[in-house]
mmCIF file of C-alpha atoms and ligand atoms in Angstrom:
data_model
loop_
_atom_site.group_PDB
_atom_site.id
_atom_site.type_symbol
_atom_site.label_atom_id
_atom_site.label_comp_id
_atom_site.label_asym_id
_atom_site.label_seq_id
_atom_site.Cartn_x
_atom_site.Cartn_y
_atom_site.Cartn_z
ATOM 1 C CA MET A 1 84.629 105.431 88.004
ATOM 2 C CA ARG A 2 84.914 106.913 84.792
ATOM 3 C CA ILE A 3 88.861 107.426 83.669
ATOM 4 C CA ASP A 4 88.964 109.001 79.684
ATOM 5 C CA ILE A 5 92.036 108.599 78.458
ATOM 6 C CA ILE A 6 93.316 111.181 75.783
ATOM 7 C CA THR A 7 96.251 109.613 73.637
ATOM 8 C CA ILE A 8 97.215 109.621 69.820
ATOM 9 C CA PHE A 9 98.211 105.451 70.135
ATOM 10 C CA PRO A 10 94.750 104.381 71.783
ATOM 11 C CA GLU A 11 95.948 100.538 69.886
ATOM 12 C CA MET A 12 98.538 100.988 73.237
ATOM 13 C CA PHE A 13 95.876 99.738 75.862
ATOM 14 C CA GLU A 14 95.247 97.042 74.207
ATOM 15 C CA GLY A 15 96.974 94.547 76.073
ATOM 16 C CA PRO A 16 97.112 95.992 79.315
ATOM 17 C CA PHE A 17 93.353 97.065 79.402
ATOM 18 C CA LYS A 18 92.033 93.817 78.603
ATOM 19 C CA HIS A 19 93.415 91.573 81.371
ATOM 20 C CA SER A 20 93.497 89.901 84.437
ATOM 21 C CA ILE A 21 91.740 92.437 87.194
ATOM 22 C CA ILE A 22 91.871 95.449 84.769
ATOM 23 C CA LYS A 23 89.673 93.974 82.042
ATOM 24 C CA ARG A 24 87.025 91.981 84.731
ATOM 25 C CA ALA A 25 86.539 95.192 86.419
ATOM 26 C CA GLN A 26 85.628 96.610 83.020
ATOM 27 C CA LEU A 27 83.173 93.940 83.222
ATOM 28 C CA LYS A 28 81.637 94.330 86.336
ATOM 29 C CA GLY A 29 81.091 98.021 85.729
ATOM 30 C CA VAL A 30 82.868 99.129 88.225
ATOM 31 C CA VAL A 31 84.903 101.501 86.347
ATOM 32 C CA GLU A 32 84.445 102.673 82.320
ATOM 33 C CA ILE A 33 87.402 103.210 80.765
ATOM 34 C CA ASN A 34 87.144 104.853 77.712
ATOM 35 C CA LEU A 35 90.334 106.007 74.715
ATOM 36 C CA ILE A 36 90.297 108.738 73.156
ATOM 37 C CA ASN A 37 91.767 109.561 70.179
ATOM 38 C CA LEU A 38 93.196 113.118 69.645
ATOM 39 C CA ARG A 39 93.906 113.111 66.238
ATOM 40 C CA ASP A 40 90.168 113.035 66.052
ATOM 41 C CA TYR A 41 90.328 116.913 67.369
ATOM 42 C CA ALA A 42 93.302 117.854 65.038
ATOM 43 C CA THR A 43 91.959 121.007 63.000
ATOM 44 C CA ASP A 44 93.684 120.357 59.662
ATOM 45 C CA LYS A 45 93.218 117.437 57.131
ATOM 46 C CA HIS A 46 96.437 115.602 57.555
ATOM 47 C CA LYS A 47 94.775 115.419 60.971
ATOM 48 C CA ARG A 48 98.479 116.914 62.581
ATOM 49 C CA VAL A 49 98.866 117.098 66.513
ATOM 50 C CA ASP A 50 102.549 118.278 66.749
ATOM 51 C CA ASP A 51 104.664 120.852 65.311
ATOM 52 C CA TYR A 52 108.161 122.477 65.655
ATOM 53 C CA GLN A 53 109.237 124.310 68.508
ATOM 54 C CA TYR A 54 109.235 128.373 69.070
ATOM 55 C CA GLY A 55 112.645 128.937 69.597
ATOM 56 C CA GLY A 56 114.294 125.852 67.267
ATOM 57 C CA GLY A 57 115.784 123.148 68.456
ATOM 58 C CA SER A 58 115.162 119.094 67.916
ATOM 59 C CA GLY A 59 111.598 117.520 68.922
ATOM 60 C CA MET A 60 108.250 118.158 68.058
ATOM 61 C CA VAL A 61 106.252 119.755 70.117
ATOM 62 C CA MET A 62 101.647 118.558 71.014
ATOM 63 C CA MET A 63 99.898 121.235 69.090
ATOM 64 C CA VAL A 64 97.624 123.530 71.637
ATOM 65 C CA GLU A 65 94.430 123.222 69.411
ATOM 66 C CA PRO A 66 93.408 119.966 69.541
ATOM 67 C CA ILE A 67 93.644 119.331 72.412
ATOM 68 C CA ALA A 68 91.791 121.931 73.902
ATOM 69 C CA ASN A 69 89.318 121.170 71.593
ATOM 70 C CA CYS A 70 89.656 117.747 72.865
ATOM 71 C CA ILE A 71 89.011 119.007 76.447
ATOM 72 C CA ASP A 72 86.819 121.024 75.714
ATOM 73 C CA ASP A 73 84.326 118.954 74.140
ATOM 74 C CA LEU A 74 85.180 116.066 77.105
ATOM 75 C CA LYS A 75 84.465 118.733 79.719
ATOM 76 C CA SER A 76 81.270 120.048 77.556
ATOM 77 C CA LYS A 77 80.066 116.248 78.364
ATOM 78 C CA ASN A 78 81.803 115.581 81.879
ATOM 79 C CA GLU A 79 82.236 116.378 85.074
ATOM 80 C CA TYR A 80 85.892 115.322 86.268
ATOM 81 C CA ASP A 81 87.417 115.809 89.492
ATOM 82 C CA GLU A 82 91.557 116.258 87.925
ATOM 83 C CA ILE A 83 92.867 116.610 84.198
ATOM 84 C CA ILE A 84 95.791 115.046 84.486
ATOM 85 C CA TYR A 85 99.149 115.261 82.087
ATOM 86 C CA MET A 86 101.060 112.093 82.568
ATOM 87 C CA SER A 87 104.963 113.819 82.540
ATOM 88 C CA PRO A 88 108.675 113.230 83.942
ATOM 89 C CA ASP A 89 108.149 116.001 86.573
ATOM 90 C CA GLY A 90 105.009 115.432 87.578
ATOM 91 C CA GLU A 91 103.944 114.393 91.511
ATOM 92 C CA LEU A 92 105.680 110.798 91.562
ATOM 93 C CA LEU A 93 103.406 108.549 91.786
ATOM 94 C CA ASN A 94 103.063 106.312 94.876
ATOM 95 C CA GLN A 95 101.043 104.228 96.475
ATOM 96 C CA LYS A 96 98.911 107.373 98.760
ATOM 97 C CA LEU A 97 98.321 109.120 95.335
ATOM 98 C CA SER A 98 96.574 105.861 94.253
ATOM 99 C CA ASN A 99 94.612 105.948 97.092
ATOM 100 C CA HIS A 100 93.714 108.999 96.618
ATOM 101 C CA TYR A 101 92.541 108.624 93.084
ATOM 102 C CA SER A 102 90.646 105.301 93.485
ATOM 103 C CA THR A 103 88.212 107.398 95.418
ATOM 104 C CA LEU A 104 87.429 109.784 92.557
ATOM 105 C CA GLN A 105 84.253 109.604 90.594
ATOM 106 C CA SER A 106 85.640 110.851 86.801
ATOM 107 C CA ILE A 107 88.969 111.580 86.031
ATOM 108 C CA MET A 108 90.551 112.985 82.538
ATOM 109 C CA ILE A 109 94.117 111.437 81.772
ATOM 110 C CA LEU A 110 96.517 113.292 79.105
ATOM 111 C CA CYS A 111 99.286 111.334 76.897
ATOM 112 C CA GLY A 112 101.966 113.451 75.734
ATOM 113 C CA HIS A 113 104.431 112.319 72.934
ATOM 114 C CA TYR A 114 107.817 114.030 71.184
ATOM 115 C CA LYS A 115 108.704 117.088 73.500
ATOM 116 C CA GLY A 116 105.874 116.823 75.121
ATOM 117 C CA ILE A 117 102.444 119.213 75.397
ATOM 118 C CA ASP A 118 102.647 123.003 74.288
ATOM 119 C CA GLU A 119 102.841 124.655 77.757
ATOM 120 C CA ARG A 120 99.405 126.460 77.275
ATOM 121 C CA ILE A 121 97.666 123.038 78.501
ATOM 122 C CA ARG A 122 99.161 122.818 81.168
ATOM 123 C CA GLU A 123 98.511 126.126 82.375
ATOM 124 C CA HIS A 124 95.459 126.915 81.353
ATOM 125 C CA TYR A 125 93.432 123.255 81.511
ATOM 126 C CA ILE A 126 95.730 120.491 84.017
ATOM 127 C CA THR A 127 94.878 120.104 87.395
ATOM 128 C CA LYS A 128 97.649 117.538 88.489
ATOM 129 C CA GLU A 129 100.673 116.100 87.253
ATOM 130 C CA ILE A 130 102.101 112.794 87.522
ATOM 131 C CA SER A 131 105.271 111.095 86.908
ATOM 132 C CA ILE A 132 105.903 107.165 86.885
ATOM 133 C CA GLY A 133 108.999 107.705 87.958
ATOM 134 C CA ASP A 134 112.735 109.145 86.923
ATOM 135 C CA TYR A 135 112.947 108.386 83.404
ATOM 136 C CA VAL A 136 112.034 109.525 80.172
ATOM 137 C CA LEU A 137 109.464 107.410 78.044
ATOM 138 C CA SER A 138 108.375 108.200 74.880
ATOM 139 C CA GLY A 139 104.565 108.694 75.025
ATOM 140 C CA GLY A 140 102.503 109.443 78.273
ATOM 141 C CA GLU A 141 100.672 105.766 76.839
ATOM 142 C CA LEU A 142 102.310 103.744 79.261
ATOM 143 C CA GLY A 143 102.909 105.873 82.566
ATOM 144 C CA ALA A 144 99.190 105.832 81.990
ATOM 145 C CA ALA A 145 98.178 102.806 82.462
ATOM 146 C CA VAL A 146 100.606 102.010 84.872
ATOM 147 C CA PHE A 147 98.743 105.148 86.922
ATOM 148 C CA THR A 148 95.111 103.297 85.592
ATOM 149 C CA ASP A 149 96.049 99.962 86.894
ATOM 150 C CA SER A 150 97.915 101.101 89.845
ATOM 151 C CA ILE A 151 94.167 102.882 90.955
ATOM 152 C CA VAL A 152 91.234 100.585 89.590
ATOM 153 C CA ARG A 153 93.005 97.726 91.854
ATOM 154 C CA LEU A 154 91.797 99.596 94.634
ATOM 155 C CA ILE A 155 88.297 100.790 94.121
ATOM 156 C CA PRO A 156 85.577 98.461 96.291
ATOM 157 C CA GLY A 157 84.269 95.485 94.351
ATOM 158 C CA VAL A 158 87.551 95.062 91.959
ATOM 159 C CA LEU A 159 89.783 92.225 93.911
ATOM 160 C CA ASN A 160 87.389 89.608 94.990
ATOM 161 C CA ASP A 161 89.187 89.478 98.563
ATOM 162 C CA GLU A 162 89.690 93.219 98.869
ATOM 163 C CA THR A 163 92.304 92.580 102.000
ATOM 164 C CA SER A 164 94.441 91.289 99.406
ATOM 165 C CA ALA A 165 94.903 94.257 98.381
ATOM 166 C CA LEU A 166 95.827 96.108 101.928
ATOM 167 C CA SER A 167 97.981 94.074 102.483
ATOM 168 C CA ASP A 168 100.153 94.790 99.342
ATOM 169 C CA SER A 169 103.474 96.791 99.764
ATOM 170 C CA PHE A 170 103.084 100.177 100.450
ATOM 171 C CA GLN A 171 99.892 100.562 101.701
ATOM 172 C CA ASP A 172 100.774 100.349 105.645
ATOM 173 C CA ASP A 173 104.572 101.882 104.852
ATOM 174 C CA LEU A 174 106.013 98.605 105.202
ATOM 175 C CA LEU A 175 107.029 96.306 102.102
ATOM 176 C CA SER A 176 104.930 93.003 102.024
ATOM 177 C CA PRO A 177 106.388 89.647 103.418
ATOM 178 C CA PRO A 178 107.501 86.645 101.584
ATOM 179 C CA VAL A 179 104.700 84.105 100.765
ATOM 180 C CA TYR A 180 104.974 80.929 99.594
ATOM 181 C CA THR A 181 102.888 77.723 97.723
ATOM 182 C CA ARG A 182 103.268 73.989 97.107
ATOM 183 C CA PRO A 183 105.418 72.452 97.497
ATOM 184 C CA TYR A 184 106.293 72.320 100.982
ATOM 185 C CA GLU A 185 109.757 71.968 100.187
ATOM 186 C CA PHE A 186 111.452 72.673 97.028
ATOM 187 C CA LYS A 187 115.465 71.924 96.556
ATOM 188 C CA GLY A 188 115.499 71.407 100.249
ATOM 189 C CA ILE A 189 114.144 74.494 101.074
ATOM 190 C CA LYS A 190 111.065 74.186 103.407
ATOM 191 C CA VAL A 191 108.464 76.935 103.630
ATOM 192 C CA PRO A 192 108.555 78.408 107.747
ATOM 193 C CA ASP A 193 106.676 76.186 110.095
ATOM 194 C CA ILE A 194 105.302 78.746 110.910
ATOM 195 C CA LEU A 195 102.770 78.976 108.284
ATOM 196 C CA LEU A 196 101.872 76.056 108.760
ATOM 197 C CA SER A 197 100.461 76.024 111.937
ATOM 198 C CA GLY A 198 97.054 77.363 111.781
ATOM 199 C CA ASN A 199 97.505 79.745 114.381
ATOM 200 C CA ASP A 200 96.580 83.046 112.724
ATOM 201 C CA LYS A 201 97.267 85.615 115.545
ATOM 202 C CA GLU A 202 100.899 84.133 115.375
ATOM 203 C CA ILE A 203 100.969 83.732 111.976
ATOM 204 C CA ASN A 204 100.352 87.926 111.532
ATOM 205 C CA LYS A 205 102.890 88.624 114.030
ATOM 206 C CA TRP A 206 105.097 86.343 112.415
ATOM 207 C CA ARG A 207 104.385 88.549 108.609
ATOM 208 C CA THR A 208 104.314 91.871 110.356
ATOM 209 C CA GLU A 209 108.246 90.904 111.908
ATOM 210 C CA LYS A 210 109.182 89.918 108.762
ATOM 211 C CA ALA A 211 107.518 93.005 106.744
ATOM 212 C CA VAL A 212 109.573 95.416 108.672
ATOM 213 C CA GLU A 213 112.759 93.064 108.264
ATOM 214 C CA ARG A 214 112.514 93.874 105.290
ATOM 215 C CA THR A 215 111.355 97.798 104.757
ATOM 216 C CA ASN A 216 114.483 98.272 107.105
ATOM 217 C CA GLU A 217 116.432 96.289 104.848
ATOM 218 C CA ARG A 218 115.427 97.945 101.359
ATOM 219 C CA ARG A 219 113.288 100.380 102.080
ATOM 220 C CA PRO A 220 114.277 102.246 105.634
ATOM 221 C CA GLY A 221 113.222 105.607 104.595
ATOM 222 C CA LEU A 222 109.081 104.583 104.005
ATOM 223 C CA MET A 223 108.317 103.720 107.949
ATOM 224 C CA ASP A 224 109.657 107.452 108.971
ATOM 225 C CA GLY A 225 108.149 108.599 105.614
ATOM 226 C CA SER A 226 111.186 110.786 104.164
ATOM 227 C CA CYS A 227 111.246 108.760 100.972
HETATM 228 N N1 SAH B 1 110.940 116.731 77.403
HETATM 229 C C1 SAH B 1 110.167 115.873 78.355
HETATM 230 C C2 SAH B 1 109.969 114.448 77.402
HETATM 231 C C3 SAH B 1 109.155 113.823 76.992
HETATM 232 S S1 SAH B 1 108.704 112.779 76.554
HETATM 233 C C4 SAH B 1 111.135 116.264 79.200
HETATM 234 O O1 SAH B 1 112.265 116.185 79.581
HETATM 235 O O2 SAH B 1 110.448 116.190 80.326
HETATM 236 C C5 SAH B 1 107.242 112.584 75.797
HETATM 237 C C6 SAH B 1 105.884 111.931 77.110
HETATM 238 O O3 SAH B 1 105.580 111.159 77.397
HETATM 239 C C7 SAH B 1 105.629 113.545 77.769
HETATM 240 O O4 SAH B 1 104.691 114.550 77.492
HETATM 241 C C8 SAH B 1 105.382 112.874 78.796
HETATM 242 O O5 SAH B 1 102.848 112.715 78.959
HETATM 243 C C9 SAH B 1 105.333 111.211 79.174
HETATM 244 N N2 SAH B 1 106.499 110.928 80.183
HETATM 245 C C10 SAH B 1 107.395 111.070 79.995
HETATM 246 N N3 SAH B 1 108.300 110.397 80.708
HETATM 247 C C11 SAH B 1 107.285 110.387 81.257
HETATM 248 C C12 SAH B 1 107.648 110.264 83.264
HETATM 249 N N4 SAH B 1 108.413 109.165 83.657
HETATM 250 N N5 SAH B 1 106.157 110.055 83.110
HETATM 251 C C13 SAH B 1 105.100 110.097 83.068
HETATM 252 N N6 SAH B 1 104.606 110.335 82.185
HETATM 253 C C14 SAH B 1 105.737 110.605 81.583
#
């Protein structure tokens, strides 16, 4: 899979993309992540990418030309399944969306800043808008990193034990059951004996029961699809 991210702060991705699973996925060649600096497409000598809002008011707006030039250039070199803008008023990200995006070949992600981007980019170039939650971030980079991480780990071949993604929360509209590791006893609290029984059938039954119990307690709407 190819993920091209347009940003004015490429350095912000160094932490999240250079460690752990997402780093391994790139080294394995399962995913190629390219960071494109929007300033390289600025049209003036100061590399300006933002300007004052028409109609007045506080906050700058990201200009149409640098973004349009950048997207046109990328589109002339590659095909994209979706051109995504990270935006608080986009579709709320969830595991179903991440599953869907993990099956695509190539996506472009645009990170906004300031008051956002000129509306004409959204109308003419963007095919999908995604929000990572009902709160406002300073820029799209953290959102793009969250979105990218959530899809890359689902691409076949990325996790060593692929079933571990399948048993994660949300994958089957259930939250995850509790998990334990050594020691067997900590401050008087023991690991449930069933997990030491070696009986896979009973262990799976227990895990499902616990997952249902937890989902009922914390996210009852998940099971009937109401939230
Ligand atoms: N004025 C806008 C917010 C702009 S925040 C509004 O009220 O809707 C600046 C940038 O941060 C946005 O362009 C977007 O790319 C990113 N951003 C902010 N909150 C986000 C969220 N919840 N999910 C995804 N991206 C977000």
